[in-house]
C-alpha cells in the first residue's frame, strides 16, 4: 500500500470574533471549519495531526500562540476534544501527517513551533513536503553557526526560515531606531511592517523538492508557498470574512458551500500572504520552473469528489478498454447469458474492482466496454474488511492474518468458465496481490484473471512526499532485475552502478544540486525490455504457490496517463524523469545502495 503525502488546512478570520458569534452563533466558527477541513482531508494523513492558532487580541503576559498535536488515526478527534475556550484566535492552521521518512513520534508531528519573547519572532510551520537536498541545507545552517536539535527536513526548514525571520525583525528594529522610535513603538513598527516576502525569498530558493509550506507568525502574518515545479497542490478562497487554504479543492467547496470556479489554485513558486491587518496578496517567490504537477494526485491521492479528478479517473479506466478486450479475446457476453445457460457452456467475463480508490476508474472501464460491446456483467467480487491487527502476531502467523484483509463474494463467478477482469488504481510492491488478492480470487476458480492497473508501471521511487523510497520495493524493478539475471546481462547492472557512482561524485563536488547536470542512469535497467515482458515477469514473481488460474496484467500506458490527466505532467514514478536535480541525484544514490546493501556486490 502506498502512503499518502500530508494535508494542510489554514483559515484567516478577517472580522472580529464577535462578528462570527453574532452571525453564526459561535466564536468557534473558525475552529469548527478547521475541524471539518481536516476531517475532509483525513485520507491524506492518518499517522498524526496538529493544529495551531494565533490570537491577535491577547494582551501581554498571556498566551497568544497555541499548538496541539496528537498521534494515531484518531488524532483529529483527540485534539479537538482537548482544546478549550482559551484556544482561540484569528489565524488557524491544521495539518495531517503521513510519514515519508520512517520517523515516528510526537516530535515529528506538524506544526512545528519556534518560540521567542518578541511576537514577530515566533514562527509556526507545517507543510506537505519532502526536501531532497536537506544535507546541503543542513551544511548551510551549520556554516552560519547554528546547531539544529533534530536532523529532518521539517526542523531544518523551521530553523532556516526562523533565521531569516530573525534577520527581518532585526532589519525593522534598526529601521525603527533610525526613525527615532522607542519602546513599544519599535515593537509596533516591527509587527506592522514585517515582510513575509523577504523571508520567503531568502529561504525557499535553498530547497529542492516538492512542497506546500504554510506558516504563522506570532505578530499575525500568515502564508502558504508552493514549490516552483508545482509538484504538490494547494487551493485557496477568500472573501470579506475569511481566507482559506487547503490541499484539495473539494474540501473548501464542501466546508464553505462554494462552486469549483470560486476556488483558485496557488501557482508554482507563488505565495499567498495575509498580513496582520488582514490584507492578502499573491507574491511570486521563485520563478516557475518546468511544470511537473504530480499525476499521482489525480490517480490516487486526492479524493475523487473533485469535479475534474472524477472525470480524469473515469478516462483512465475507459482508455484501458482495447488492452482489456485483447486480454480476454473480446469475450464479453450479454448479461442474460452471464449467470446460467441451459444445455451449453458460454464463457463470459465478470468485471470488478479492488475497493475503494479504484471505483471511479472501474466506472470508466465498464463505460468504455459498453460503448463497444453492449451490456457487461458487473459484480462486487472483492470486499475490504476492517484493518486486522496483524501486529499481535509474528512471522507466518502475521502473513496469514494479512492474507485476510480482503474477502470475496462466493458464487459471483461460474467456476472454470468465467473470466475475471479486476481493476486497481496502482500496483506498487505487489505484496497485497501475492499475499491476499490472488489467493482469494483463485478460490472462485476463474477461467482467467486479468489484473488491471489504471496507472502505468511504477518503476521509480518518489522523493517529493510519498512513501516510495526504495527501488527493491517496486515489483516492476524487481522484475527487470530478474530478467537481466535470467538473460545473463549482469554487466548492465555493473555499468549502471558505476555511472550512478560517478554521478554521485560529480553532484557532491558541486556547491549546489541546482547547478548539477544530472542524468537518471537507472532508466537503463528497463531499456532492454518491453512493458509486456516485465508484466509477465511480475506475474511470475507474484503468483502464489498452488494458484490455478492464469493471470495477465494490463497497465495504463504513459500516453494514456497524459491524455487522461493533461494538466498534471509529473510522471517521474513511471518514466524516471524527475523534475528536480535532487530527485535524480537520489534515484542514482538509491541504485548504489541497492547494489551494495541488497545485492551485496562491490562492482
Coordinates of C-alpha atoms in Angstrom, one line a residue, residues 40-572:
X40 CA -12.4 16.0 4.8
X41 CA -8.7 15.5 4.2
X42 CA -8.3 12.6 6.6
X43 CA -7.3 10.5 3.5
X44 CA -4.1 12.4 3.3
X45 CA -2.7 11.5 6.7
X46 CA -3.6 9.1 9.5
X47 CA -0.4 8.9 11.5
X48 CA -0.9 12.1 13.3
X49 CA -2.4 15.6 13.3
X50 CA -1.8 19.0 14.7
X51 CA -3.4 22.5 14.9
X52 CA -2.1 25.9 15.8
X53 CA -3.7 29.3 16.4
X54 CA -2.7 32.9 16.9
X55 CA -4.8 35.3 18.9
X56 CA -4.2 38.9 17.8
X57 CA -6.2 40.3 20.7
X58 CA -4.2 38.6 23.5
X59 CA -2.7 41.1 26.0
X60 CA 1.0 41.0 27.0
X61 CA 1.6 38.4 29.7
X62 CA -1.0 36.0 28.3
X63 CA -0.6 33.2 25.7
X64 CA -1.2 34.3 22.1
X65 CA 0.2 31.4 20.1
X66 CA -1.3 27.9 20.7
X67 CA -0.5 24.4 19.4
X68 CA -1.9 20.9 20.0
X69 CA -0.7 17.7 18.4
X70 CA -1.6 14.0 18.7
X71 CA -0.6 10.7 17.1
X72 CA -2.7 8.0 15.5
X73 CA -5.7 7.7 13.2
X74 CA -8.0 9.4 15.7
X75 CA -5.7 12.3 16.3
X76 CA -8.1 14.9 14.9
X77 CA -10.9 13.9 17.3
X78 CA -8.5 13.8 20.2
X79 CA -7.1 17.3 19.5
X80 CA -10.5 19.0 19.2
X81 CA -11.7 17.3 22.4
X82 CA -8.7 18.5 24.2
X83 CA -8.8 22.2 23.4
X84 CA -10.9 24.7 25.5
X85 CA -12.1 28.2 25.1
X86 CA -8.6 29.7 25.7
X87 CA -7.5 28.1 22.3
X88 CA -9.0 30.9 20.2
X89 CA -7.8 33.4 17.6
X90 CA -8.0 34.7 14.1
X91 CA -5.2 32.7 12.5
X92 CA -5.8 28.9 12.4
X93 CA -3.6 26.1 11.0
X94 CA -4.2 22.4 10.7
X95 CA -2.0 19.5 9.5
X96 CA -2.5 15.8 8.8
X97 CA 0.7 13.7 8.7
X98 CA 1.8 10.6 6.8
X99 CA 5.4 9.8 7.5
X100 CA 7.6 9.6 4.4
X101 CA 10.9 9.3 6.3
X102 CA 10.1 6.3 8.6
X103 CA 10.4 8.6 11.6
X104 CA 7.6 8.4 14.1
X105 CA 6.8 10.1 17.4
X106 CA 5.0 13.2 18.5
X107 CA 8.2 15.3 17.9
X108 CA 7.7 14.7 14.2
X109 CA 4.1 15.8 14.0
X110 CA 3.4 19.2 12.5
X111 CA 3.0 22.1 13.2
X112 CA 6.5 22.9 14.4
X113 CA 6.9 25.9 16.7
X114 CA 9.8 28.3 17.3
X115 CA 9.3 30.4 20.4
X116 CA 10.6 33.9 21.3
X117 CA 9.5 36.8 23.6
X118 CA 9.2 39.0 20.6
X119 CA 5.8 38.2 19.0
X120 CA 7.2 38.8 15.5
X121 CA 10.0 36.2 16.1
X122 CA 7.6 33.4 16.9
X123 CA 7.1 31.0 13.9
X124 CA 4.7 28.1 13.4
X125 CA 5.3 25.9 10.4
X126 CA 3.6 23.0 8.7
X127 CA 3.6 21.6 5.2
X128 CA 3.0 18.9 2.6
X129 CA 6.6 18.4 1.5
X130 CA 9.7 16.4 1.2
X131 CA 13.0 18.1 0.5
X132 CA 15.6 16.2 -1.5
X133 CA 18.7 18.4 -0.6
X134 CA 18.4 18.6 3.2
X135 CA 22.0 17.6 3.7
X136 CA 23.0 20.7 1.7
X137 CA 20.7 23.0 3.7
X138 CA 22.0 21.5 7.0
X139 CA 25.5 22.2 6.0
X140 CA 24.5 25.8 5.1
X141 CA 22.9 26.3 8.5
X142 CA 25.8 24.9 10.5
X143 CA 28.2 27.0 8.4
X144 CA 26.2 30.0 9.8
X145 CA 26.9 28.9 13.3
X146 CA 23.5 27.2 14.0
X147 CA 23.2 23.8 15.6
X148 CA 19.7 22.3 14.9
X149 CA 18.4 19.9 17.6
X150 CA 17.0 17.4 15.1
X151 CA 18.0 16.3 11.7
X152 CA 15.0 16.3 9.4
X153 CA 13.6 18.4 6.7
X154 CA 10.8 19.9 8.8
X155 CA 13.1 21.1 11.6
X156 CA 15.8 22.2 9.2
X157 CA 13.2 24.3 7.3
X158 CA 11.9 25.8 10.5
X159 CA 15.4 26.8 11.6
X160 CA 16.3 28.3 8.3
X161 CA 13.1 30.2 7.9
X162 CA 13.3 31.2 11.6
X163 CA 16.9 32.5 11.0
X164 CA 15.6 34.7 8.1
X165 CA 12.7 35.9 10.3
X166 CA 15.1 37.0 13.0
X167 CA 17.1 38.9 10.3
X168 CA 13.9 40.6 9.1
X169 CA 13.0 41.6 12.6
X170 CA 16.5 43.0 13.2
X171 CA 16.3 45.0 10.0
X172 CA 13.0 46.6 11.1
X173 CA 14.4 47.2 14.5
X174 CA 17.3 49.2 13.0
X175 CA 14.9 51.0 10.7
X176 CA 12.7 52.0 13.7
X177 CA 15.6 53.3 15.7
X178 CA 16.7 55.4 12.7
X179 CA 13.2 56.9 12.7
X180 CA 13.7 57.8 16.4
X181 CA 11.1 55.3 17.7
X182 CA 11.5 53.9 21.2
X183 CA 9.9 51.2 23.5
X184 CA 6.7 49.7 22.3
X185 CA 6.6 52.0 19.3
X186 CA 9.5 49.9 17.9
X187 CA 7.6 46.7 18.5
X188 CA 4.5 48.1 16.8
X189 CA 6.7 49.2 13.8
X190 CA 8.1 45.6 13.5
X191 CA 4.7 43.9 13.8
X192 CA 3.1 46.2 11.3
X193 CA 5.9 46.2 8.7
X194 CA 7.1 42.6 8.7
X195 CA 7.8 41.4 5.2
X196 CA 7.0 37.7 4.7
X197 CA 8.0 38.2 1.1
X198 CA 11.6 39.0 2.2
X199 CA 11.7 35.9 4.5
X200 CA 10.4 33.5 1.8
X201 CA 12.6 34.9 -1.0
X202 CA 15.7 34.3 1.2
X203 CA 14.6 30.9 2.4
X204 CA 12.8 28.9 -0.3
X205 CA 15.4 29.1 -3.0
X206 CA 17.6 26.9 -0.8
X207 CA 15.3 24.0 -1.2
X208 CA 15.0 21.3 -3.9
X209 CA 11.8 19.2 -3.6
X210 CA 8.0 19.2 -3.8
X211 CA 6.3 21.3 -1.2
X212 CA 3.4 23.5 0.0
X213 CA 4.8 25.3 3.0
X214 CA 2.5 27.1 5.4
X215 CA 3.3 29.4 8.3
X216 CA 2.0 31.7 11.0
X217 CA 4.0 34.3 12.9
X218 CA 3.2 35.5 16.4
X219 CA 2.6 39.0 15.1
X220 CA -0.2 37.8 12.8
X221 CA 1.3 37.1 9.4
X222 CA 0.0 34.0 7.5
X223 CA 1.4 32.4 4.3
X224 CA 1.4 29.4 2.1
X225 CA 4.0 28.9 -0.6
X226 CA 4.1 26.3 -3.4
X227 CA 7.2 24.8 -5.0
X228 CA 8.3 26.3 -8.3
X229 CA 7.7 23.0 -10.2
X230 CA 4.1 22.8 -8.9
X231 CA 4.6 19.3 -7.7
X232 CA 2.4 19.5 -4.6
X233 CA -1.1 21.1 -4.8
X234 CA -2.7 24.0 -2.9
X235 CA -6.0 25.8 -3.3
X236 CA -7.4 28.9 -1.8
X237 CA -10.5 31.0 -1.4
X238 CA -11.1 34.5 0.0
X239 CA -14.0 36.8 0.7
X240 CA -14.7 39.6 3.2
X241 CA -14.9 37.1 6.1
X242 CA -12.2 34.5 5.6
X243 CA -9.1 33.5 3.7
X244 CA -8.9 29.7 3.4
X245 CA -6.1 27.4 2.1
X246 CA -6.2 23.6 1.7
X247 CA -4.5 20.7 -0.2
X248 CA -7.7 19.8 -2.1
X249 CA -10.4 21.9 -3.8
X250 CA -13.5 19.9 -2.8
X251 CA -12.6 20.4 0.9
X252 CA -13.1 24.1 0.6
X253 CA -16.1 23.7 -1.6
X254 CA -17.9 21.4 0.9
X255 CA -16.9 23.3 4.1
X256 CA -17.8 26.7 2.7
X257 CA -20.6 25.8 0.3
X258 CA -18.8 27.1 -2.8
X259 CA -18.7 26.4 -6.5
X260 CA -15.5 25.0 -8.0
X261 CA -15.0 28.2 -10.0
X262 CA -14.8 30.3 -6.8
X263 CA -11.7 28.4 -5.6
X264 CA -8.3 29.2 -7.1
X265 CA -5.1 27.1 -7.3
X266 CA -1.8 28.5 -5.9
X267 CA 0.6 28.7 -8.9
X268 CA 4.2 27.3 -8.9
X269 CA 6.6 29.4 -7.0
X270 CA 3.8 31.6 -5.7
X271 CA 2.9 32.5 -2.2
X272 CA -0.4 33.7 -0.7
X273 CA 0.4 36.1 2.1
X274 CA -2.1 37.5 4.5
X275 CA -0.7 40.4 6.6
X276 CA -1.5 41.2 10.2
X277 CA -4.1 43.8 9.0
X278 CA -5.9 41.2 7.0
X279 CA -4.8 42.4 3.6
X280 CA -3.9 39.5 1.3
X281 CA -1.8 39.3 -1.8
X282 CA -0.1 36.9 -4.1
X283 CA 3.7 37.1 -4.5
X284 CA 6.0 35.3 -6.9
X285 CA 8.7 34.0 -4.6
X286 CA 10.6 31.8 -7.1
X287 CA 10.3 31.9 -10.8
X288 CA 8.3 28.9 -12.1
X289 CA 10.4 26.0 -13.4
X290 CA 9.3 23.2 -15.7
X291 CA 5.8 22.4 -14.7
X292 CA 5.5 18.9 -13.1
X293 CA 2.3 18.8 -11.1
X294 CA 2.0 15.3 -9.6
X295 CA -0.1 12.9 -11.7
X296 CA -0.5 10.5 -8.7
X297 CA -2.6 13.2 -7.1
X298 CA -5.1 12.5 -9.9
X299 CA -4.8 8.8 -10.0
X300 CA -4.9 8.0 -6.3
X301 CA -4.1 10.5 -3.5
X302 CA -6.7 13.3 -3.8
X303 CA -10.3 12.5 -3.1
X304 CA -12.3 11.6 -6.1
X305 CA -15.0 14.0 -5.2
X306 CA -13.2 16.8 -7.1
X307 CA -15.1 17.6 -10.4
X308 CA -12.0 17.3 -12.6
X309 CA -10.4 14.3 -10.8
X310 CA -13.6 12.3 -11.1
X311 CA -13.6 12.7 -14.9
X312 CA -9.9 12.0 -15.2
X313 CA -10.2 8.8 -13.2
X314 CA -13.0 7.7 -15.4
X315 CA -10.9 8.4 -18.5
X316 CA -8.1 6.4 -17.1
X317 CA -10.4 3.4 -16.9
X318 CA -12.0 3.9 -20.2
X319 CA -8.7 4.2 -22.1
X320 CA -7.8 0.6 -21.0
X321 CA -10.7 -0.9 -22.9
X322 CA -8.7 -2.1 -26.0
X323 CA -6.0 -3.7 -24.0
X324 CA -8.5 -5.4 -21.7
X325 CA -10.5 -6.8 -24.7
X326 CA -7.3 -8.1 -26.2
X327 CA -6.5 -9.9 -22.9
X328 CA -9.9 -11.7 -22.8
X329 CA -10.0 -12.2 -26.6
X330 CA -13.0 -10.0 -26.9
X331 CA -15.1 -12.5 -25.0
X332 CA -17.9 -10.3 -23.4
X333 CA -21.3 -11.9 -23.1
X334 CA -24.7 -10.3 -22.6
X335 CA -25.9 -10.0 -19.1
X336 CA -28.6 -12.6 -19.7
X337 CA -26.0 -15.2 -20.7
X338 CA -23.6 -14.5 -17.9
X339 CA -25.1 -16.3 -14.9
X340 CA -26.7 -19.5 -16.2
X341 CA -27.3 -21.1 -19.6
X342 CA -29.2 -24.2 -20.4
X343 CA -27.6 -27.0 -22.4
X344 CA -24.4 -25.2 -23.2
X345 CA -21.4 -23.6 -21.6
X346 CA -20.9 -20.0 -22.5
X347 CA -17.6 -18.5 -21.4
X348 CA -18.2 -15.0 -20.1
X349 CA -16.3 -12.2 -18.3
X350 CA -17.1 -10.6 -14.9
X351 CA -15.8 -7.0 -14.3
X352 CA -15.0 -5.8 -10.8
X353 CA -12.5 -3.6 -8.8
X354 CA -10.4 -3.5 -5.7
X355 CA -12.1 -1.2 -3.3
X356 CA -12.2 1.6 -2.7
X357 CA -10.0 4.0 -4.6
X358 CA -10.3 2.2 -8.0
X359 CA -14.1 2.5 -8.1
X360 CA -14.2 5.6 -10.4
X361 CA -11.7 4.1 -12.9
X362 CA -13.9 1.0 -12.8
X363 CA -16.9 3.1 -13.9
X364 CA -14.9 4.4 -16.8
X365 CA -13.6 1.0 -17.8
X366 CA -17.1 -0.5 -17.9
X367 CA -18.5 2.5 -19.7
X368 CA -15.8 2.1 -22.4
X369 CA -16.7 -1.6 -22.8
X370 CA -20.4 -0.9 -23.0
X371 CA -19.8 1.6 -25.9
X372 CA -18.2 -1.2 -27.9
X373 CA -19.9 -4.4 -26.8
X374 CA -23.2 -3.5 -25.1
X375 CA -24.1 -4.6 -21.6
X376 CA -21.5 -6.3 -19.4
X377 CA -21.6 -8.3 -16.2
X378 CA -20.6 -6.4 -13.1
X379 CA -20.1 -8.0 -9.7
X380 CA -18.6 -6.8 -6.4
X381 CA -16.1 -9.7 -6.1
X382 CA -13.7 -8.2 -3.5
X383 CA -14.5 -6.7 -0.2
X384 CA -12.1 -4.9 2.1
X385 CA -12.5 -5.9 5.7
X386 CA -11.7 -3.9 8.8
X387 CA -8.0 -3.4 9.3
X388 CA -6.8 -6.5 11.0
X389 CA -4.4 -6.0 13.9
X390 CA -1.5 -8.0 12.4
X391 CA 1.0 -6.5 14.9
X392 CA -0.2 -9.1 17.5
X393 CA 1.4 -11.9 15.5
X394 CA 4.8 -12.6 14.1
X395 CA 6.2 -14.5 11.1
X396 CA 3.9 -16.9 9.3
X397 CA 1.0 -16.1 11.7
X398 CA 1.2 -12.5 10.7
X399 CA 1.3 -13.3 7.0
X400 CA -1.8 -15.5 7.5
X401 CA -3.7 -12.6 9.1
X402 CA -2.6 -10.2 6.4
X403 CA -4.0 -12.5 3.8
X404 CA -7.4 -11.9 5.2
X405 CA -7.6 -8.1 4.9
X406 CA -9.7 -8.8 1.7
X407 CA -12.5 -11.2 1.2
X408 CA -14.5 -12.4 -1.8
X409 CA -18.1 -12.8 -2.8
X410 CA -18.6 -16.5 -3.1
X411 CA -20.6 -17.6 -6.1
X412 CA -20.0 -14.4 -8.0
X413 CA -18.3 -16.4 -10.8
X414 CA -19.1 -19.6 -12.6
X415 CA -16.1 -21.8 -11.7
X416 CA -13.7 -22.6 -14.6
X417 CA -16.0 -20.8 -17.1
X418 CA -16.0 -17.0 -16.3
X419 CA -13.1 -14.7 -16.9
X420 CA -12.5 -12.1 -14.2
X421 CA -11.3 -8.6 -15.1
X422 CA -10.5 -6.6 -11.9
X423 CA -9.1 -3.1 -11.7
X424 CA -6.9 -1.3 -9.1
X425 CA -5.5 2.2 -9.2
X426 CA -1.9 1.1 -9.0
X427 CA 0.4 -1.9 -8.4
X428 CA 3.4 -0.9 -6.4
X429 CA 5.1 -3.5 -4.3
X430 CA 2.8 -6.4 -5.2
X431 CA 2.7 -7.7 -1.7
X432 CA -1.1 -7.4 -1.3
X433 CA -1.6 -9.2 -4.6
X434 CA 0.7 -12.1 -3.7
X435 CA -0.3 -12.5 0.0
X436 CA -4.0 -11.8 -0.4
X437 CA -5.7 -10.8 -3.6
X438 CA -4.5 -13.6 -5.9
X439 CA -5.1 -16.3 -3.3
X440 CA -8.7 -15.3 -2.6
X441 CA -9.6 -14.8 -6.2
X442 CA -8.3 -18.2 -7.1
X443 CA -10.9 -19.7 -4.7
X444 CA -13.5 -18.6 -7.2
X445 CA -11.8 -20.7 -9.9
X446 CA -12.0 -18.1 -12.7
X447 CA -11.1 -19.2 -16.2
X448 CA -8.6 -16.3 -16.3
X449 CA -7.8 -13.3 -14.2
X450 CA -6.9 -10.0 -15.9
X451 CA -5.5 -7.7 -13.3
X452 CA -5.7 -4.1 -14.5
X453 CA -3.9 -1.0 -13.2
X454 CA -5.2 2.4 -14.0
X455 CA -1.7 3.8 -13.6
X456 CA 1.4 2.8 -15.6
X457 CA 4.1 0.5 -14.1
X458 CA 5.6 2.2 -11.1
X459 CA 9.3 1.9 -11.8
X460 CA 11.0 4.6 -9.7
X461 CA 10.8 5.8 -6.1
X462 CA 9.3 9.2 -5.2
X463 CA 11.3 11.8 -3.3
X464 CA 8.7 14.5 -3.0
X465 CA 6.5 13.4 -0.2
X466 CA 5.2 9.9 -0.8
X467 CA 6.4 6.7 0.9
X468 CA 8.1 5.0 -2.0
X469 CA 11.8 5.4 -1.5
X470 CA 13.5 2.0 -2.2
X471 CA 13.9 0.6 -5.6
X472 CA 13.7 -3.0 -4.4
X473 CA 10.2 -2.4 -3.0
X474 CA 8.9 -1.9 -6.5
X475 CA 7.7 -5.1 -8.2
X476 CA 8.5 -3.6 -11.7
X477 CA 12.1 -3.0 -10.7
X478 CA 12.5 -6.5 -9.2
X479 CA 11.1 -8.0 -12.4
X480 CA 13.6 -6.0 -14.6
X481 CA 16.5 -7.2 -12.4
X482 CA 15.2 -10.8 -12.6
X483 CA 15.1 -10.6 -16.4
X484 CA 18.6 -9.2 -16.5
X485 CA 19.9 -12.1 -14.5
X486 CA 18.0 -14.7 -16.4
X487 CA 19.4 -13.4 -19.7
X488 CA 23.0 -13.2 -18.5
X489 CA 23.0 -9.4 -18.7
X490 CA 24.6 -8.7 -15.3
X491 CA 27.1 -6.4 -16.9
X492 CA 24.3 -3.9 -17.3
X493 CA 23.9 -3.7 -13.5
X494 CA 27.7 -3.0 -13.2
X495 CA 27.5 -0.3 -15.9
X496 CA 24.6 1.4 -14.2
X497 CA 26.2 1.1 -10.8
X498 CA 29.4 2.7 -12.0
X499 CA 27.6 5.6 -13.8
X500 CA 25.5 6.2 -10.6
X501 CA 28.7 6.3 -8.5
X502 CA 30.3 8.8 -10.9
X503 CA 27.1 10.9 -10.9
X504 CA 27.1 11.0 -7.1
X505 CA 30.7 12.1 -7.0
X506 CA 30.0 14.8 -9.5
X507 CA 27.0 16.1 -7.6
X508 CA 28.9 16.1 -4.3
X509 CA 31.6 18.2 -5.9
X510 CA 29.1 20.9 -6.9
X511 CA 28.2 23.6 -4.4
X512 CA 24.5 23.1 -5.1
X513 CA 22.4 20.3 -6.6
X514 CA 20.6 23.0 -8.6
X515 CA 23.8 23.5 -10.7
X516 CA 24.3 19.8 -11.3
X517 CA 23.6 18.4 -14.8
X518 CA 22.4 15.0 -13.7
X519 CA 21.0 12.0 -15.6
X520 CA 18.9 9.2 -14.2
X521 CA 21.1 6.2 -15.1
X522 CA 18.6 3.8 -13.5
X523 CA 16.4 4.2 -16.6
X524 CA 18.9 1.9 -18.5
X525 CA 17.8 -1.0 -16.3
X526 CA 14.4 -1.1 -18.1
X527 CA 15.6 -0.2 -21.6
X528 CA 16.1 -3.8 -22.9
X529 CA 12.6 -4.9 -22.1
X530 CA 9.1 -4.3 -23.3
X531 CA 6.2 -3.5 -20.9
X532 CA 4.8 -6.9 -21.7
X533 CA 8.0 -8.7 -20.8
X534 CA 8.1 -7.0 -17.4
X535 CA 4.4 -7.7 -17.0
X536 CA 4.9 -11.4 -17.5
X537 CA 7.8 -11.5 -15.0
X538 CA 5.8 -9.6 -12.4
X539 CA 3.0 -12.2 -12.7
X540 CA 5.6 -15.0 -12.3
X541 CA 7.0 -13.4 -9.2
X542 CA 3.7 -12.5 -7.5
X543 CA 1.9 -15.7 -8.3
X544 CA 1.3 -17.7 -5.1
X545 CA 2.3 -21.3 -5.0
X546 CA -0.5 -23.6 -5.9
X547 CA -2.6 -20.9 -7.7
X548 CA -4.5 -22.5 -10.6
X549 CA -6.0 -19.6 -12.7
X550 CA -3.8 -18.0 -15.4
X551 CA -3.1 -14.3 -14.8
X552 CA -2.4 -11.4 -17.2
X553 CA -1.5 -7.8 -16.2
X554 CA -2.7 -4.8 -18.1
X555 CA -1.2 -1.4 -17.2
X556 CA -2.1 2.1 -18.2
X557 CA 0.3 3.5 -20.9
X558 CA 2.3 6.7 -20.3
X559 CA 0.4 8.2 -23.3
X560 CA -2.9 7.2 -21.8
X561 CA -2.0 8.8 -18.5
X562 CA -1.2 12.1 -20.1
X563 CA -4.3 12.0 -22.2
X564 CA -6.5 11.4 -19.2
X565 CA -4.6 13.9 -16.9
X566 CA -3.3 16.6 -19.4
X567 CA -2.7 19.3 -16.7
X568 CA -0.6 17.1 -14.4
X569 CA 2.5 16.1 -16.4
X570 CA 4.6 15.0 -13.4
X571 CA 5.3 11.3 -14.2
X572 CA 8.6 10.5 -12.6

